[in-house]
């Protein structure tokens, strides 16, 4: 279980990374959030590290337009 500070950071990074993602693409947003939570639960709690994880997840995120 993540502490409140890490949870808030994950949420902030997710919002930043997915800012340009349409709300009609929930799969991409869910994929990014899942990867961020997985990484944070394994100990990655720096903003820079999580942002990189989120950006990499977004590149590999499922989309209905590919």
PDB file of C-alpha atoms in Angstrom:
ATOM      1  CA  UNK A   1       0.000   0.000   0.000  1.00  0.00           C
ATOM      2  CA  UNK A   2       1.341   3.407  -0.947  1.00  0.00           C
ATOM      3  CA  UNK A   3       1.435   6.291   1.493  1.00  0.00           C
ATOM      4  CA  UNK A   4      -0.660   9.405   0.887  1.00  0.00           C
ATOM      5  CA  UNK A   5       2.275  11.460  -0.397  1.00  0.00           C
ATOM      6  CA  UNK A   6       3.268   8.847  -2.994  1.00  0.00           C
ATOM      7  CA  UNK A   7      -0.352   8.354  -4.042  1.00  0.00           C
ATOM      8  CA  UNK A   8      -0.717  12.096  -4.608  1.00  0.00           C
ATOM      9  CA  UNK A   9       2.514  12.150  -6.628  1.00  0.00           C
ATOM     10  CA  UNK A  10       1.368   9.233  -8.796  1.00  0.00           C
ATOM     11  CA  UNK A  11      -1.944  10.994  -9.446  1.00  0.00           C
ATOM     12  CA  UNK A  12      -0.162  14.257 -10.335  1.00  0.00           C
ATOM     13  CA  UNK A  13       2.268  12.543 -12.714  1.00  0.00           C
ATOM     14  CA  UNK A  14      -0.564  10.583 -14.327  1.00  0.00           C
ATOM     15  CA  UNK A  15      -2.498  13.802 -14.928  1.00  0.00           C
ATOM     16  CA  UNK A  16       0.581  15.491 -16.408  1.00  0.00           C
ATOM     17  CA  UNK A  17       1.533  12.593 -18.668  1.00  0.00           C
ATOM     18  CA  UNK A  18      -2.044  12.094 -19.886  1.00  0.00           C
ATOM     19  CA  UNK A  19      -2.861  15.788 -20.304  1.00  0.00           C
ATOM     20  CA  UNK A  20      -3.039  15.472 -24.103  1.00  0.00           C
ATOM     21  CA  UNK A  21      -4.856  12.132 -24.062  1.00  0.00           C
ATOM     22  CA  UNK A  22      -8.531  12.330 -24.925  1.00  0.00           C
ATOM     23  CA  UNK A  23     -10.990  11.286 -22.236  1.00  0.00           C
ATOM     24  CA  UNK A  24     -12.388   9.023 -24.969  1.00  0.00           C
ATOM     25  CA  UNK A  25      -9.216   6.906 -24.588  1.00  0.00           C
ATOM     26  CA  UNK A  26      -9.645   5.392 -21.114  1.00  0.00           C
ATOM     27  CA  UNK A  27      -7.451   2.426 -22.031  1.00  0.00           C
ATOM     28  CA  UNK A  28      -4.413   4.659 -22.426  1.00  0.00           C
ATOM     29  CA  UNK A  29      -5.071   6.437 -19.141  1.00  0.00           C
ATOM     30  CA  UNK A  30      -5.605   3.147 -17.301  1.00  0.00           C
ATOM     31  CA  UNK A  31      -2.420   1.695 -18.785  1.00  0.00           C
ATOM     32  CA  UNK A  32      -0.348   4.696 -17.655  1.00  0.00           C
ATOM     33  CA  UNK A  33      -1.873   4.665 -14.168  1.00  0.00           C
ATOM     34  CA  UNK A  34      -1.272   0.934 -13.838  1.00  0.00           C
ATOM     35  CA  UNK A  35       2.399   1.251 -14.788  1.00  0.00           C
ATOM     36  CA  UNK A  36       2.875   4.190 -12.424  1.00  0.00           C
ATOM     37  CA  UNK A  37       1.305   2.313  -9.513  1.00  0.00           C
ATOM     38  CA  UNK A  38       3.344  -0.796 -10.277  1.00  0.00           C
ATOM     39  CA  UNK A  39       6.566   1.194 -10.370  1.00  0.00           C
ATOM     40  CA  UNK A  40       5.762   3.131  -7.191  1.00  0.00           C
ATOM     41  CA  UNK A  41       4.916  -0.067  -5.334  1.00  0.00           C
ATOM     42  CA  UNK A  42       8.344  -1.418  -6.316  1.00  0.00           C
ATOM     43  CA  UNK A  43      10.050   1.605  -4.775  1.00  0.00           C
ATOM     44  CA  UNK A  44      10.252   4.239  -7.514  1.00  0.00           C
ATOM     45  CA  UNK A  45       8.980   7.342  -5.753  1.00  0.00           C
ATOM     46  CA  UNK A  46      10.914  10.178  -7.379  1.00  0.00           C
ATOM     47  CA  UNK A  47       8.941  12.558  -9.572  1.00  0.00           C
ATOM     48  CA  UNK A  48      11.503  12.277 -12.368  1.00  0.00           C
ATOM     49  CA  UNK A  49      11.514   8.484 -12.296  1.00  0.00           C
ATOM     50  CA  UNK A  50       7.745   8.216 -12.249  1.00  0.00           C
ATOM     51  CA  UNK A  51       7.387  10.741 -15.062  1.00  0.00           C
ATOM     52  CA  UNK A  52       9.742   8.656 -17.212  1.00  0.00           C
ATOM     53  CA  UNK A  53       7.748   5.515 -16.408  1.00  0.00           C
ATOM     54  CA  UNK A  54       4.528   7.319 -17.312  1.00  0.00           C
ATOM     55  CA  UNK A  55       5.911   8.627 -20.598  1.00  0.00           C
ATOM     56  CA  UNK A  56       7.187   5.183 -21.567  1.00  0.00           C
ATOM     57  CA  UNK A  57       3.834   3.647 -20.654  1.00  0.00           C
ATOM     58  CA  UNK A  58       2.003   6.188 -22.789  1.00  0.00           C
ATOM     59  CA  UNK A  59       4.096   5.227 -25.827  1.00  0.00           C
ATOM     60  CA  UNK A  60       3.070   1.603 -25.348  1.00  0.00           C
ATOM     61  CA  UNK A  61      -0.516   2.306 -24.348  1.00  0.00           C
ATOM     62  CA  UNK A  62      -3.346   0.626 -26.235  1.00  0.00           C
ATOM     63  CA  UNK A  63      -5.347   2.856 -28.510  1.00  0.00           C
ATOM     64  CA  UNK A  64      -8.230   2.265 -30.857  1.00  0.00           C
ATOM     65  CA  UNK A  65      -6.528   4.369 -33.551  1.00  0.00           C
ATOM     66  CA  UNK A  66      -3.456   2.186 -34.116  1.00  0.00           C
TER      67      UNK A  66
END
